[in-house]
Short mmCIF file of C-alpha atoms in Angstrom, two decimals:
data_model
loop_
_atom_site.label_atom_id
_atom_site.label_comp_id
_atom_site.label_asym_id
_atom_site.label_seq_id
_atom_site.Cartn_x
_atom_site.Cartn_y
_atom_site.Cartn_z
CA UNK Z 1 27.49 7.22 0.96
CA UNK Z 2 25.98 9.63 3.62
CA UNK Z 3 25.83 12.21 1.18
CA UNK Z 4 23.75 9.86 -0.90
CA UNK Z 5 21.05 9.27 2.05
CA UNK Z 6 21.06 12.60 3.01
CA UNK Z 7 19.68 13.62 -0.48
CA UNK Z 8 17.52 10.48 -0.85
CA UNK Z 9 16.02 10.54 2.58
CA UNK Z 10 13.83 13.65 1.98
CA UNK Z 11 12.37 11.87 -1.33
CA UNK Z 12 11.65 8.77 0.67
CA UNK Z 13 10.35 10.74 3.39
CA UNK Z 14 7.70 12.45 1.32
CA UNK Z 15 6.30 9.52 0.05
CA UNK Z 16 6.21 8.00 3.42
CA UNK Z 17 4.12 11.00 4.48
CA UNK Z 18 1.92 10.73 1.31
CA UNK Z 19 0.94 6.90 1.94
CA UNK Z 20 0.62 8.14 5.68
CA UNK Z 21 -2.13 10.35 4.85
CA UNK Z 22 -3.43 8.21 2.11
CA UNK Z 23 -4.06 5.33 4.62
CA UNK Z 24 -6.51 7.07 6.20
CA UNK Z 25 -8.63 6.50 2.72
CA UNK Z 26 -7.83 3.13 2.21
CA UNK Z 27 -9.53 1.83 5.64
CA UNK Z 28 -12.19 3.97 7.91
CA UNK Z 29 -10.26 2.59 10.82
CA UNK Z 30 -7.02 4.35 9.65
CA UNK Z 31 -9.12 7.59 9.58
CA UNK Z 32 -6.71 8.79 12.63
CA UNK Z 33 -3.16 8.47 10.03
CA UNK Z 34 -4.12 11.74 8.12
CA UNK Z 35 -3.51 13.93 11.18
CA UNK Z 36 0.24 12.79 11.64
CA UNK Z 37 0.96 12.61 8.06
CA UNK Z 38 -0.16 16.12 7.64
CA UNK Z 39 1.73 17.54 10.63
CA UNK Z 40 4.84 15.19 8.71
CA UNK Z 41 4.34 16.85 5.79
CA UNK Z 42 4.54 20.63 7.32
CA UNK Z 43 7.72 19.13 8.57
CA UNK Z 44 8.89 18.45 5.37
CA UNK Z 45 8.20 21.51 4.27
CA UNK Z 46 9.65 23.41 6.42
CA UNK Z 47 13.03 22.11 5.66
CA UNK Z 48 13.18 22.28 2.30
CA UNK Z 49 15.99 24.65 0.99
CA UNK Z 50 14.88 25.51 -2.23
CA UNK Z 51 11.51 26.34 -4.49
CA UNK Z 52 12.59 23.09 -6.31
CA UNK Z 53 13.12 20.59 -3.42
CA UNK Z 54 9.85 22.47 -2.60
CA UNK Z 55 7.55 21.57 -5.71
CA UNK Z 56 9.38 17.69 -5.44
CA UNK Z 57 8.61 17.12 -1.95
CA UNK Z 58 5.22 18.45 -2.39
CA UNK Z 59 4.57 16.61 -5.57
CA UNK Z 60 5.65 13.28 -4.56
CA UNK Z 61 3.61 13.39 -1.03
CA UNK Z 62 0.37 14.60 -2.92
CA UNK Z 63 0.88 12.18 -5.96
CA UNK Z 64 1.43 9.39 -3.14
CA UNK Z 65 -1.56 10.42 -1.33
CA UNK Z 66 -3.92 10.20 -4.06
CA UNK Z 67 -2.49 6.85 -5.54
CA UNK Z 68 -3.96 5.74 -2.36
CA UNK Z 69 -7.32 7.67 -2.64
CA UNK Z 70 -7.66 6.49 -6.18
CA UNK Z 71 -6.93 2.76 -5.29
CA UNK Z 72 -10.64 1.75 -5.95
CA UNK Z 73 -9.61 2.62 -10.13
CA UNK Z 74 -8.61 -1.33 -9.95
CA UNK Z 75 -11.88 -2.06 -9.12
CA UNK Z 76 -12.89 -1.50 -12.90
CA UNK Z 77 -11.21 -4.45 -14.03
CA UNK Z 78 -11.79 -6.64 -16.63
CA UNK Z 79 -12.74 -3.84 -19.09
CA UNK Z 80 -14.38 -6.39 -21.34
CA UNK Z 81 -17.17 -4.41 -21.07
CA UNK Z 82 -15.25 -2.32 -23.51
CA UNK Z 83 -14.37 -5.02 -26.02
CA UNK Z 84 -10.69 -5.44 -24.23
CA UNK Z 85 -9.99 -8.88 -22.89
CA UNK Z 86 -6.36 -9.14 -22.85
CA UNK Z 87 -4.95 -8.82 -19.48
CA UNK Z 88 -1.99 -6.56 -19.91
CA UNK Z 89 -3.60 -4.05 -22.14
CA UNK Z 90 -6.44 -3.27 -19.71
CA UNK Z 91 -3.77 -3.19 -16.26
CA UNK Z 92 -1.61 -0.75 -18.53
CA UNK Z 93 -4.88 1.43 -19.38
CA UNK Z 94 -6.26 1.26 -15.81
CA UNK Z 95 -2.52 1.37 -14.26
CA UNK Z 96 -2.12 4.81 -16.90
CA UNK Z 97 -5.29 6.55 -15.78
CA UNK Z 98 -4.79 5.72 -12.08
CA UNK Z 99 -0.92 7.09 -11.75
CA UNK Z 100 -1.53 10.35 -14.14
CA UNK Z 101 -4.90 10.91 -12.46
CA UNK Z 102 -2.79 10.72 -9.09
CA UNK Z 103 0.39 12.66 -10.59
CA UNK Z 104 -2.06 15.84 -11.87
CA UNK Z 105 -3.94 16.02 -8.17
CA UNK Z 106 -0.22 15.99 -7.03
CA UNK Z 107 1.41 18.95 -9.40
CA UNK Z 108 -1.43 21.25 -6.75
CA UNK Z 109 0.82 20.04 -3.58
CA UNK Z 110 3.52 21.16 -4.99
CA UNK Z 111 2.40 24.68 -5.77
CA UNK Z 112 0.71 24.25 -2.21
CA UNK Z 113 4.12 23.20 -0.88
CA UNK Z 114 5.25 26.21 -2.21
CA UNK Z 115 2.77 28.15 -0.94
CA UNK Z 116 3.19 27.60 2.30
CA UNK Z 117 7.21 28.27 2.53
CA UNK Z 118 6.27 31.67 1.75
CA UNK Z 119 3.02 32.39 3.94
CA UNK Z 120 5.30 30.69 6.73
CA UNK Z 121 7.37 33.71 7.06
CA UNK Z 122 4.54 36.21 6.95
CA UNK Z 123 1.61 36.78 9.75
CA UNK Z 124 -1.19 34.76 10.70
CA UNK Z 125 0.56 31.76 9.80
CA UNK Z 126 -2.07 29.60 11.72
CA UNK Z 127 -4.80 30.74 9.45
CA UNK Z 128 -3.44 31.33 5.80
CA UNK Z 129 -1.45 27.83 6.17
CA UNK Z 130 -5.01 25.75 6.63
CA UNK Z 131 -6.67 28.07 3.91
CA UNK Z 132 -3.69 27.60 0.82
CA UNK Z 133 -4.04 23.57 1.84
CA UNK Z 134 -7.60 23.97 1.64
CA UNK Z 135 -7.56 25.89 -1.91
CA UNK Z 136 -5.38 23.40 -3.05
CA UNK Z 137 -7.57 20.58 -3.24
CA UNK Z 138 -10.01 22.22 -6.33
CA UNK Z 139 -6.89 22.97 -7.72
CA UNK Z 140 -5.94 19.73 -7.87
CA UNK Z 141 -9.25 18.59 -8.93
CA UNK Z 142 -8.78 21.16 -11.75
CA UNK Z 143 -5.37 20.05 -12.84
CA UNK Z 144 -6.88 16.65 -13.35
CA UNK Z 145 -9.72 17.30 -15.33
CA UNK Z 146 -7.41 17.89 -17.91
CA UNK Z 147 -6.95 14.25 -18.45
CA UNK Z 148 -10.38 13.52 -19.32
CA UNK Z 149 -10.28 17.26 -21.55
CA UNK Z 150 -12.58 16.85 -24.88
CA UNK Z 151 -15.89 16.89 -27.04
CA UNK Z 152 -18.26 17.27 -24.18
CA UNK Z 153 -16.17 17.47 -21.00
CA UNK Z 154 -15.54 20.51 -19.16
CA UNK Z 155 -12.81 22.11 -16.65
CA UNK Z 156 -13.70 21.84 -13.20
CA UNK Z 157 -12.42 21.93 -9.48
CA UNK Z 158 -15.50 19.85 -7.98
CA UNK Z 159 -13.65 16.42 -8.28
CA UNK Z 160 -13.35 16.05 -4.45
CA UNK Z 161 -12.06 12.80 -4.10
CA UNK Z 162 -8.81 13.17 -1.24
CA UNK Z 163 -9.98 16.15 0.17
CA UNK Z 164 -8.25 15.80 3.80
CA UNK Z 165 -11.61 16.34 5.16
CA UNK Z 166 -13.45 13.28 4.15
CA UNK Z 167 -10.52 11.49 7.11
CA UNK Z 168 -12.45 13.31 9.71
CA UNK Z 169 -16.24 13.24 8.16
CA UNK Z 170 -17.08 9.81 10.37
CA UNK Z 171 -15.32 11.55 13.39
CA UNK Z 172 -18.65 12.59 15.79
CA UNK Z 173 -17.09 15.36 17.36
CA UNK Z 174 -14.96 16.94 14.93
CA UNK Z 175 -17.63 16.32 11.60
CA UNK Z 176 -20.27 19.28 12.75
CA UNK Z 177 -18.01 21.45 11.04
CA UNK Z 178 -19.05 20.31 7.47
CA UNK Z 179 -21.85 22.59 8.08
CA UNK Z 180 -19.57 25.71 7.49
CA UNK Z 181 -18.61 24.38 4.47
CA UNK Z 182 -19.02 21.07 3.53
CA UNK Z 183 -15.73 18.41 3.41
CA UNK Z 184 -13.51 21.59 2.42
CA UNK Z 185 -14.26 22.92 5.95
CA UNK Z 186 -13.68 19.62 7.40
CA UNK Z 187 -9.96 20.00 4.91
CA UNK Z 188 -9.67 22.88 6.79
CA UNK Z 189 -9.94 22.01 10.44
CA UNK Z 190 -7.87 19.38 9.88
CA UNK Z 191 -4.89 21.39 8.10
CA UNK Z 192 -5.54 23.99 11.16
CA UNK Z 193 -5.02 21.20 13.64
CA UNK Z 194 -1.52 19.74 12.17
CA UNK Z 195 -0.63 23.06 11.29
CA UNK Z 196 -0.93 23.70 15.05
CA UNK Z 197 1.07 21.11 16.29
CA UNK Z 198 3.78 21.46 13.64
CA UNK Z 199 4.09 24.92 14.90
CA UNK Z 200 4.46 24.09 18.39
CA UNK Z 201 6.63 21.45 17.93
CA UNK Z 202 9.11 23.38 15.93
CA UNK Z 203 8.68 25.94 18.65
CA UNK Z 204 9.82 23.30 21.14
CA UNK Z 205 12.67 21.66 19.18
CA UNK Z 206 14.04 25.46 18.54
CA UNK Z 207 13.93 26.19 22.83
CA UNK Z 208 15.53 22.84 23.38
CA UNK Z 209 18.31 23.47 20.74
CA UNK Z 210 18.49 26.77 22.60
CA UNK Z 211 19.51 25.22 26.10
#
């Protein structure tokens, strides 16, 4: 049975860490949750064992995120505006759109999960770590314009709902850095900041297992 946990708990723990930082979307007040989640999610990273337990981890906490993000979808109910008016046909269209629209922004966290296994054990760590979370964000928003692919729609990475940096763009002090680059700047002062303080604090647990 403690087998069982141990394998479950990392799943569970990802999509903690997902609604973590997707809390910070749902309520301007909550703005303060993306921080720890992020600095959660590094942690979760860093354990992982495999390129597999990677992508899932990653996955889940992005598609988790972004279910959050995407919550005002249910707003769109009824759809009667589009000749629907039975109830369970227009949940099951708005439920579909909202969980694969969530799903293909999370596939990006994964290969961002990824990602950032491997630029942990190279240099300059503090800086390529913030900039692969960054880039994964129009990646995401690329994956998911797949969903809506057809006669007249086009691929693109400028769907920007979720980027971390919206969580921050109220904040007075730390929202003057949109000017270097708009809410993917913001993305990444944020991802530098967790990334920070996931570093030091595996730094710290490491010394303390030490003594």
């Amino acid at each position: 049975m403690m087998r069982h946990f141990t394998t479950l708990w990392p799943i569970v723990e990802s999509i903690l860490a997902g609604a973590m930082i997707g809390l910070a979307f749902i309520d301007g007040r909550l703005w303060w949750c993306a921080l720890p989640g992020l600095v959660w999610t590094l942690a979760i990273v860093t354990r992982a064992t495999t390129r597999k337990k990677l992508f899932l981890y990653g996955t889940l906490i992005g598609t988790t995120k972004t279910i959050f993000v995407l919550s005002w979808l249910a707003s769109v109910y009824p759809l009667s505006w589009i000749g629907v008016t039975a109830i369970l046909p227009q949940v099951l269209a708005i439920g579909t759109v909202w969980v694969l629209s969530s799903f293909l922004f999370g596939l990006s966290f994964g290969l961002v999960a990824i990602a950032i296994a491997w630029l942990g054990k190279k240099p300059l760590t503090l800086l390529t770590i913030p900039l692969a979370i960054t880039l994964g964000e129009p990646l995401g928003a690329l994956f998911q314009s797949f969903q809506f692919w057809g006669p007249g729609a086009a691929l693109n990475a400028y769907f920007s709902y979720g980027a971390l940096g919206y969580s921050i763009a109220h904040h007075s002090l730390l929202n003057s850095g949109a000017v270097l680059g708009g809410v993917y700047a913001l993305t990444c002062i944020i991802a530098f900041l967790a990334n920070a303080i996931a570093t030091q604090s595996a730094r710290t647990e490491g010394a303390t297992k030490k003594i």
